Amino acid sequence: MLERVTPDTRRIAYAVAAAGAILAAGAIVHPGFASWTSLRAMIIVASFIGFVAAGQMLVVLVGGIDLSMPWVLNGAAIVVTTTSLGRTDRLGQAVLAALAVGAAVGLANGLGVAWLGVPAVVMTLGMNGVMEGLSLGLSKGLTCPSCASYVPDPLHRLVVGRLGPVPTELLVWAGVALFVTVLLTFTTFGRRVYAVGTNPRAAFLAGVPVRLVTVVLYTLSGVFAAFAGIALVSYGGQPSLGLGDPYLFESIAAVVVGGVSILGGRGHYAGVVAGSVTLVAIVTLLQAQRVPEYGRDVIYGLVILAILFTYGRERADD
C-alpha cells in the first residue's frame, strides 16, 4: 500500500501537515487562533496568494518563473476601477479589460521566453518594469479623478459576502482550484505541461508543441495575476500603489512550500493551496505573539527553509 504513494502525494501531505502544525501551535499558544472566525479571515487572505500562485505554479511546472506579477496585479486593479468608475453597468467591460491586460502581458512574456529565447527572469522582470511605468503614467500616480473611483458594488459584495457561514471568496478560490486541477490532471494539455517540465527535448521529439505550451502557460499566469488584482481591489474598494509587491515572494513561496519542484515537472495545486494557508498562518501567529517585524521575517524564512529541507530529504530518499 505504501508503495502506491507517489512523491507528489507525499509533498501534498507535507504541505497539509505543515499548515495543520502551524494552526495547532497557534491554538495552543493563543486561544481562539483556530476558531472559525480566525480561520475564515486567514483563508480569505490566503486566497489572494492562491490566485497569484496558481499562475506562478503553471510556469514553474515548465521550469520558468514570472516576476511580472506585482505590476500586472496592480495594473489590473487600476484598470478595473478606472474603467468601471464604480458603475454597475460597466462592470463586465471593466473586468474584461483588466483580464485582457493580464493576458497581453502574459502573452508577451511567453513569446519572449519561448520564441525569442529570452531568459524568463529577464523577460518577466522587464515586463514588470514596463507595467509599472505604464500604470504610473496612465494613472498619474493615482492622482487622476477616475482613479479615486471605487469598484462596482456587486464586485465588492462578491468578495466580502457570505453564503451562509462560508465566505464567497472561498467559493471563488474553490472554483480556481477546480479549474487548475482539471486542467492539469484530466486534459491532454495538462499531460503536455508535465512532459515539457520533465524533459522539454523528449517532449518535443514526442510531438508536443513545447513553445505553444509555454506561451499558453505564461498567458494564463498573466490572467491569474490580473484576477488577483481584481479580487484585491474589490476587497479593499480602491487601488493603491505597490498593491502587488508582497505577492511576488509569497506566490513563489506558496508554490515551493506546496511541493512544486522549482525545476519543473512535479507538483499539484492542492499543495499550493496548503502552502498559501501555511504562509498566512505563520504571519498571523507571529503577529498575534507581537513578534517584531524583523523577527517575523527571520522566523518566516526559517520555517520555509525547514519545509524545503524536508522536501530535499524526501527527494534524496526516492
C-alpha positions as a LaTeX table, in Angstrom:
\begin{tabular}{lrrr}
\hline
Residue & $x$ (\AA) & $y$ (\AA) & $z$ (\AA) \\
\hline
Met1 & 0.00 & 0.00 & 0.00 \\
Leu2 & 2.79 & 2.42 & 0.90 \\
Glu3 & 4.47 & 1.78 & $-2.44$ \\
Arg4 & 1.49 & 3.34 & $-4.19$ \\
Val5 & 2.08 & 6.69 & $-2.50$ \\
Thr6 & 3.74 & 8.88 & $-5.12$ \\
Pro7 & 6.32 & 11.59 & $-4.32$ \\
Asp8 & 3.81 & 14.25 & $-5.38$ \\
Thr9 & 1.22 & 12.85 & $-2.98$ \\
Arg10 & 3.77 & 12.89 & $-0.17$ \\
Arg11 & 4.61 & 16.51 & $-0.90$ \\
Ile12 & 0.96 & 17.49 & $-0.75$ \\
Ala13 & 0.70 & 15.62 & 2.56 \\
Tyr14 & 3.74 & 17.52 & 3.88 \\
Ala15 & 2.21 & 20.86 & 2.88 \\
Val16 & $-1.10$ & 20.00 & 4.55 \\
Ala17 & 0.76 & 18.75 & 7.64 \\
Ala18 & 2.74 & 21.99 & 7.81 \\
Ala19 & $-0.46$ & 24.05 & 7.68 \\
Gly20 & $-2.04$ & 21.85 & 10.36 \\
Ala21 & 1.02 & 22.08 & 12.60 \\
Ile22 & 1.11 & 25.88 & 12.44 \\
Leu23 & $-2.62$ & 26.10 & 13.19 \\
Ala24 & $-2.27$ & 23.64 & 16.08 \\
Ala25 & 0.67 & 25.57 & 17.53 \\
Gly26 & $-1.30$ & 28.79 & 17.24 \\
Ala27 & $-4.29$ & 27.26 & 19.01 \\
Ile28 & $-2.03$ & 26.19 & 21.90 \\
Val29 & $-0.23$ & 29.49 & 22.46 \\
His30 & $-3.06$ & 31.82 & 21.51 \\
Pro31 & $-6.64$ & 30.78 & 22.42 \\
Gly32 & $-9.07$ & 31.49 & 19.61 \\
Phe33 & $-6.38$ & 31.30 & 16.93 \\
Ala34 & $-8.01$ & 28.28 & 15.28 \\
Ser35 & $-11.60$ & 29.48 & 15.75 \\
Trp36 & $-13.82$ & 29.59 & 12.67 \\
Thr37 & $-13.77$ & 33.40 & 12.69 \\
Ser38 & $-9.98$ & 33.44 & 12.69 \\
Leu39 & $-9.70$ & 30.63 & 10.14 \\
Arg40 & $-12.15$ & 32.38 & 7.85 \\
Ala41 & $-10.08$ & 35.57 & 7.92 \\
Met42 & $-6.86$ & 33.63 & 7.23 \\
Ile43 & $-8.41$ & 31.70 & 4.35 \\
Ile44 & $-9.60$ & 34.92 & 2.72 \\
Val45 & $-6.09$ & 36.40 & 2.89 \\
Ala46 & $-4.61$ & 33.09 & 1.69 \\
Ser47 & $-6.97$ & 33.09 & $-1.31$ \\
Phe48 & $-5.30$ & 36.19 & $-2.73$ \\
Ile49 & $-1.93$ & 34.45 & $-2.52$ \\
Gly50 & $-3.53$ & 31.36 & $-4.02$ \\
Phe51 & $-4.81$ & 33.26 & $-7.05$ \\
Val52 & $-1.36$ & 34.64 & $-7.87$ \\
Ala53 & 0.33 & 31.34 & $-7.01$ \\
Ala54 & $-1.93$ & 29.48 & $-9.47$ \\
Gly55 & $-0.29$ & 31.33 & $-12.34$ \\
Gln56 & 3.17 & 31.12 & $-10.80$ \\
Met57 & 2.76 & 27.37 & $-10.43$ \\
Leu58 & 1.89 & 26.92 & $-14.09$ \\
Val59 & 5.12 & 28.50 & $-15.32$ \\
Val60 & 7.22 & 26.86 & $-12.60$ \\
Leu61 & 5.96 & 23.48 & $-13.81$ \\
Val62 & 7.91 & 24.04 & $-17.04$ \\
Gly63 & 10.97 & 25.39 & $-15.24$ \\
Gly64 & 10.04 & 29.05 & $-15.66$ \\
Ile65 & 9.20 & 31.94 & $-13.35$ \\
Asp66 & 7.01 & 35.03 & $-13.61$ \\
Leu67 & 8.43 & 38.18 & $-11.99$ \\
Ser68 & 5.95 & 40.50 & $-13.74$ \\
Met69 & 3.12 & 39.62 & $-11.37$ \\
Pro70 & 3.36 & 42.60 & $-8.96$ \\
Trp71 & 2.57 & 45.26 & $-11.54$ \\
Val72 & 0.29 & 43.10 & $-13.65$ \\
Leu73 & $-1.78$ & 42.73 & $-10.48$ \\
Asn74 & $-1.50$ & 46.43 & $-9.68$ \\
Gly75 & $-2.25$ & 47.46 & $-13.25$ \\
Ala76 & $-5.35$ & 45.27 & $-13.40$ \\
Ala77 & $-6.60$ & 46.77 & $-10.13$ \\
Ile78 & $-6.20$ & 50.26 & $-11.59$ \\
Val79 & $-7.86$ & 49.30 & $-14.88$ \\
Val80 & $-10.92$ & 47.78 & $-13.23$ \\
Thr81 & $-11.64$ & 50.94 & $-11.21$ \\
Thr82 & $-10.82$ & 53.49 & $-13.87$ \\
Thr83 & $-12.86$ & 51.62 & $-16.47$ \\
Ser84 & $-15.89$ & 50.95 & $-14.29$ \\
Leu85 & $-15.88$ & 54.30 & $-12.42$ \\
Gly86 & $-17.90$ & 52.50 & $-9.77$ \\
Arg87 & $-20.81$ & 51.92 & $-12.14$ \\
Thr88 & $-22.53$ & 48.54 & $-12.21$ \\
Asp89 & $-23.40$ & 48.83 & $-15.90$ \\
Arg90 & $-19.68$ & 48.98 & $-16.73$ \\
Leu91 & $-18.71$ & 46.04 & $-14.52$ \\
Gly92 & $-18.38$ & 43.44 & $-17.29$ \\
Gln93 & $-16.39$ & 45.79 & $-19.50$ \\
Ala94 & $-14.04$ & 46.67 & $-16.62$ \\
Val95 & $-13.38$ & 43.05 & $-15.64$ \\
Leu96 & $-12.72$ & 42.00 & $-19.24$ \\
Ala97 & $-10.37$ & 44.96 & $-19.74$ \\
Ala98 & $-8.39$ & 44.07 & $-16.62$ \\
Leu99 & $-8.13$ & 40.40 & $-17.58$ \\
Ala100 & $-7.10$ & 41.43 & $-21.11$ \\
Val101 & $-4.22$ & 43.44 & $-19.64$ \\
Gly102 & $-3.01$ & 40.36 & $-17.78$ \\
Ala103 & $-3.39$ & 38.16 & $-20.84$ \\
Ala104 & $-1.49$ & 40.64 & $-23.03$ \\
Val105 & 1.45 & 40.85 & $-20.63$ \\
Gly106 & 1.47 & 37.08 & $-20.17$ \\
Leu107 & 1.40 & 36.57 & $-23.94$ \\
Ala108 & 4.34 & 38.96 & $-24.36$ \\
Asn109 & 6.25 & 37.08 & $-21.65$ \\
Gly110 & 5.53 & 33.73 & $-23.28$ \\
Leu111 & 6.56 & 34.88 & $-26.75$ \\
Gly112 & 9.76 & 36.38 & $-25.39$ \\
Val113 & 10.69 & 33.25 & $-23.46$ \\
Ala114 & 9.54 & 30.60 & $-25.94$ \\
Trp115 & 10.21 & 32.20 & $-29.34$ \\
Leu116 & 12.94 & 34.78 & $-28.72$ \\
Gly117 & 14.86 & 32.73 & $-26.18$ \\
Val118 & 14.97 & 35.49 & $-23.57$ \\
Pro119 & 15.58 & 34.05 & $-20.07$ \\
Ala120 & 12.36 & 34.04 & $-18.06$ \\
Val121 & 13.87 & 36.09 & $-15.23$ \\
Val122 & 14.95 & 38.84 & $-17.62$ \\
Met123 & 11.80 & 38.84 & $-19.74$ \\
Thr124 & 9.29 & 38.90 & $-16.91$ \\
Leu125 & 11.27 & 41.37 & $-14.80$ \\
Gly126 & 11.46 & 43.68 & $-17.81$ \\
Met127 & 7.71 & 43.43 & $-18.38$ \\
Asn128 & 7.15 & 44.20 & $-14.70$ \\
Gly129 & 9.05 & 47.43 & $-15.21$ \\
Val130 & 7.05 & 48.23 & $-18.35$ \\
Met131 & 3.78 & 47.66 & $-16.49$ \\
Glu132 & 4.94 & 49.79 & $-13.59$ \\
Gly133 & 5.76 & 52.68 & $-15.91$ \\
Leu134 & 2.50 & 52.36 & $-17.85$ \\
Ser135 & 0.41 & 52.09 & $-14.69$ \\
Leu136 & 2.03 & 55.10 & $-13.04$ \\
Gly137 & 1.97 & 57.15 & $-16.23$ \\
Leu138 & $-1.61$ & 56.48 & $-17.26$ \\
Ser139 & $-2.96$ & 56.87 & $-13.73$ \\
Lys140 & $-0.68$ & 59.82 & $-12.91$ \\
Gly141 & 0.32 & 58.12 & $-9.70$ \\
Leu142 & $-3.36$ & 57.53 & $-8.82$ \\
Thr143 & $-3.95$ & 61.29 & $-8.72$ \\
Cys144 & $-6.32$ & 61.33 & $-11.71$ \\
Pro145 & $-10.02$ & 61.86 & $-10.86$ \\
Ser146 & $-11.11$ & 58.48 & $-12.23$ \\
Cys147 & $-8.50$ & 56.69 & $-10.09$ \\
Ala148 & $-10.42$ & 57.75 & $-6.98$ \\
Ser149 & $-13.37$ & 55.62 & $-8.10$ \\
Tyr150 & $-14.43$ & 52.52 & $-6.21$ \\
Val151 & $-15.16$ & 49.15 & $-7.74$ \\
Pro152 & $-18.83$ & 48.47 & $-8.56$ \\
Asp153 & $-20.80$ & 47.28 & $-5.55$ \\
Pro154 & $-21.69$ & 43.82 & $-6.95$ \\
Leu155 & $-18.00$ & 43.01 & $-7.33$ \\
His156 & $-17.29$ & 44.22 & $-3.80$ \\
Arg157 & $-20.13$ & 42.12 & $-2.38$ \\
Leu158 & $-18.87$ & 39.04 & $-4.25$ \\
Val159 & $-15.52$ & 39.22 & $-2.47$ \\
Val160 & $-16.65$ & 40.24 & 1.04 \\
Gly161 & $-20.03$ & 38.47 & 1.08 \\
Arg162 & $-21.02$ & 35.12 & 2.53 \\
Leu163 & $-23.15$ & 32.18 & 1.51 \\
Gly164 & $-24.34$ & 31.13 & 4.94 \\
Pro165 & $-21.20$ & 30.76 & 7.08 \\
Val166 & $-18.96$ & 30.33 & 4.03 \\
Pro167 & $-17.25$ & 33.41 & 2.52 \\
Thr168 & $-18.00$ & 33.77 & $-1.18$ \\
Glu169 & $-14.30$ & 34.49 & $-1.69$ \\
Leu170 & $-13.63$ & 30.93 & $-0.55$ \\
Leu171 & $-16.08$ & 29.62 & $-3.14$ \\
Val172 & $-14.28$ & 31.62 & $-5.83$ \\
Trp173 & $-10.98$ & 30.09 & $-4.70$ \\
Ala174 & $-12.54$ & 26.63 & $-4.82$ \\
Gly175 & $-13.56$ & 27.35 & $-8.41$ \\
Val176 & $-10.00$ & 28.38 & $-9.28$ \\
Ala177 & $-8.64$ & 25.23 & $-7.61$ \\
Leu178 & $-11.09$ & 23.08 & $-9.55$ \\
Phe179 & $-10.15$ & 24.74 & $-12.84$ \\
Val180 & $-6.39$ & 24.32 & $-12.33$ \\
Thr181 & $-6.76$ & 20.74 & $-11.09$ \\
Val182 & $-8.94$ & 19.67 & $-14.01$ \\
Leu183 & $-6.66$ & 21.45 & $-16.49$ \\
Leu184 & $-3.51$ & 19.75 & $-15.25$ \\
Thr185 & $-4.90$ & 16.34 & $-14.29$ \\
Phe186 & $-7.63$ & 15.46 & $-16.77$ \\
Thr187 & $-6.68$ & 17.13 & $-20.04$ \\
Thr188 & $-4.18$ & 16.45 & $-22.80$ \\
Phe189 & $-2.79$ & 19.94 & $-22.28$ \\
Gly190 & $-2.05$ & 19.12 & $-18.63$ \\
Arg191 & $-0.14$ & 15.98 & $-19.59$ \\
Arg192 & 1.85 & 18.04 & $-22.06$ \\
Val193 & 2.70 & 20.56 & $-19.33$ \\
Tyr194 & 4.23 & 17.86 & $-17.14$ \\
Ala195 & 6.02 & 16.35 & $-20.14$ \\
Val196 & 7.60 & 19.71 & $-21.03$ \\
Gly197 & 8.57 & 20.32 & $-17.42$ \\
Thr198 & 10.15 & 16.88 & $-17.04$ \\
Asn199 & 12.14 & 16.90 & $-20.28$ \\
Pro200 & 11.39 & 19.54 & $-22.94$ \\
Arg201 & 13.58 & 17.89 & $-25.58$ \\
Ala202 & 11.94 & 14.49 & $-25.15$ \\
Ala203 & 8.53 & 16.18 & $-25.20$ \\
Phe204 & 9.41 & 17.94 & $-28.45$ \\
Leu205 & 10.58 & 14.70 & $-30.04$ \\
Ala206 & 7.30 & 13.10 & $-28.93$ \\
Gly207 & 5.36 & 15.73 & $-30.87$ \\
Val208 & 4.46 & 18.11 & $-28.04$ \\
Pro209 & 4.35 & 21.78 & $-29.20$ \\
Val210 & 6.72 & 22.94 & $-26.46$ \\
Arg211 & 6.75 & 26.60 & $-27.47$ \\
Leu212 & 2.98 & 26.82 & $-27.73$ \\
Val213 & 2.53 & 25.17 & $-24.31$ \\
Thr214 & 4.98 & 27.65 & $-22.80$ \\
Val215 & 3.20 & 30.65 & $-24.34$ \\
Val216 & $-0.19$ & 29.45 & $-23.09$ \\
Leu217 & 1.15 & 28.95 & $-19.56$ \\
Tyr218 & 2.64 & 32.43 & $-19.36$ \\
Thr219 & $-0.59$ & 33.88 & $-20.74$ \\
Leu220 & $-2.57$ & 32.07 & $-18.05$ \\
Ser221 & $-0.11$ & 33.33 & $-15.45$ \\
Gly222 & $-0.83$ & 36.89 & $-16.50$ \\
Val223 & $-4.57$ & 36.25 & $-16.37$ \\
Phe224 & $-4.34$ & 34.84 & $-12.84$ \\
Ala225 & $-2.26$ & 37.84 & $-11.70$ \\
Ala226 & $-4.90$ & 40.18 & $-13.14$ \\
Phe227 & $-7.63$ & 38.09 & $-11.50$ \\
Ala228 & $-5.87$ & 38.51 & $-8.15$ \\
Gly229 & $-5.69$ & 42.27 & $-8.75$ \\
Ile230 & $-9.44$ & 42.39 & $-9.40$ \\
Ala231 & $-10.12$ & 40.38 & $-6.22$ \\
Leu232 & $-7.81$ & 42.52 & $-4.08$ \\
Val233 & $-9.17$ & 45.86 & $-5.25$ \\
Ser234 & $-12.70$ & 44.54 & $-4.85$ \\
Tyr235 & $-11.90$ & 43.61 & $-1.26$ \\
Gly236 & $-10.35$ & 46.98 & $-0.44$ \\
Gly237 & $-12.52$ & 49.16 & $-2.66$ \\
Gln238 & $-9.78$ & 51.30 & $-4.24$ \\
Pro239 & $-6.38$ & 50.60 & $-5.83$ \\
Ser240 & $-3.12$ & 51.63 & $-4.22$ \\
Leu241 & 0.43 & 51.83 & $-5.50$ \\
Gly242 & 2.52 & 48.81 & $-4.59$ \\
Leu243 & $-0.58$ & 46.66 & $-4.11$ \\
Gly244 & 1.06 & 43.68 & $-5.79$ \\
Asp245 & 4.58 & 43.96 & $-4.34$ \\
Pro246 & 4.16 & 41.48 & $-1.45$ \\
Tyr247 & 2.69 & 38.83 & $-3.74$ \\
Leu248 & 5.80 & 38.10 & $-5.77$ \\
Phe249 & 7.70 & 36.44 & $-2.93$ \\
Glu250 & 4.54 & 34.98 & $-1.43$ \\
Ser251 & 3.44 & 33.39 & $-4.71$ \\
Ile252 & 6.84 & 31.74 & $-5.17$ \\
Ala253 & 6.95 & 30.68 & $-1.51$ \\
Ala254 & 3.45 & 29.17 & $-1.71$ \\
Val255 & 4.48 & 27.21 & $-4.79$ \\
Val256 & 7.65 & 25.74 & $-3.30$ \\
Val257 & 6.14 & 25.16 & 0.15 \\
Gly258 & 3.27 & 23.45 & $-1.65$ \\
Gly259 & 5.70 & 20.86 & $-3.02$ \\
Val260 & 6.03 & 22.06 & $-6.61$ \\
Ser261 & 9.52 & 21.38 & $-7.95$ \\
Ile262 & 11.23 & 24.64 & $-8.91$ \\
Leu263 & 12.97 & 22.66 & $-11.68$ \\
Gly264 & 9.62 & 21.78 & $-13.25$ \\
Gly265 & 7.65 & 18.65 & $-13.96$ \\
Arg266 & 6.30 & 17.93 & $-10.46$ \\
Gly267 & 3.58 & 19.41 & $-8.29$ \\
His268 & $-0.15$ & 19.92 & $-7.85$ \\
Tyr269 & $-2.32$ & 22.89 & $-6.95$ \\
Ala270 & $-3.66$ & 21.13 & $-3.84$ \\
Gly271 & $-0.21$ & 21.55 & $-2.32$ \\
Val272 & $-0.15$ & 25.23 & $-3.34$ \\
Val273 & $-3.46$ & 25.78 & $-1.54$ \\
Ala274 & $-1.97$ & 24.28 & 1.62 \\
Gly275 & 1.20 & 26.32 & 1.10 \\
Ser276 & $-0.80$ & 29.55 & 0.87 \\
Val277 & $-2.64$ & 28.78 & 4.10 \\
Thr278 & 0.65 & 27.87 & 5.79 \\
Leu279 & 2.24 & 31.22 & 4.90 \\
Val280 & $-0.72$ & 33.22 & 6.20 \\
Ala281 & $-0.95$ & 31.10 & 9.37 \\
Ile282 & 2.75 & 31.73 & 10.13 \\
Val283 & 2.40 & 35.50 & 9.74 \\
Thr284 & $-0.85$ & 35.60 & 11.72 \\
Leu285 & 0.66 & 33.59 & 14.57 \\
Leu286 & 3.75 & 35.79 & 14.74 \\
Gln287 & 1.61 & 38.93 & 14.73 \\
Ala288 & $-0.59$ & 37.50 & 17.48 \\
Gln289 & 2.54 & 36.91 & 19.56 \\
Arg290 & 3.61 & 40.52 & 18.88 \\
Val291 & 6.91 & 39.45 & 17.36 \\
Pro292 & 8.73 & 42.49 & 15.88 \\
Glu293 & 8.75 & 42.77 & 12.11 \\
Tyr294 & 12.44 & 41.85 & 11.78 \\
Gly295 & 11.84 & 38.80 & 13.95 \\
Arg296 & 8.83 & 37.80 & 11.87 \\
Asp297 & 10.93 & 37.95 & 8.72 \\
Val298 & 13.64 & 35.74 & 10.23 \\
Ile299 & 11.23 & 33.13 & 11.61 \\
Tyr300 & 9.14 & 33.21 & 8.44 \\
Gly301 & 12.20 & 32.44 & 6.34 \\
Leu302 & 13.45 & 29.72 & 8.69 \\
Val303 & 10.10 & 27.90 & 8.67 \\
Ile304 & 10.01 & 27.95 & 4.86 \\
Leu305 & 13.59 & 26.64 & 4.73 \\
Ala306 & 12.71 & 23.88 & 7.19 \\
Ile307 & 9.82 & 22.75 & 4.99 \\
Leu308 & 12.02 & 22.81 & 1.91 \\
Phe309 & 14.68 & 20.82 & 3.75 \\
Thr310 & 12.05 & 18.15 & 4.37 \\
Tyr311 & 11.30 & 18.05 & 0.63 \\
Gly312 & 15.01 & 17.79 & $-0.11$ \\
Arg313 & 15.39 & 14.83 & 2.24 \\
Glu314 & 12.33 & 13.18 & 0.74 \\
Arg315 & 13.74 & 13.60 & $-2.78$ \\
Ala316 & 17.12 & 12.20 & $-1.72$ \\
Asp317 & 15.37 & 9.09 & $-0.34$ \\
Asp318 & 13.38 & 8.45 & $-3.58$ \\
\hline
\end{tabular}
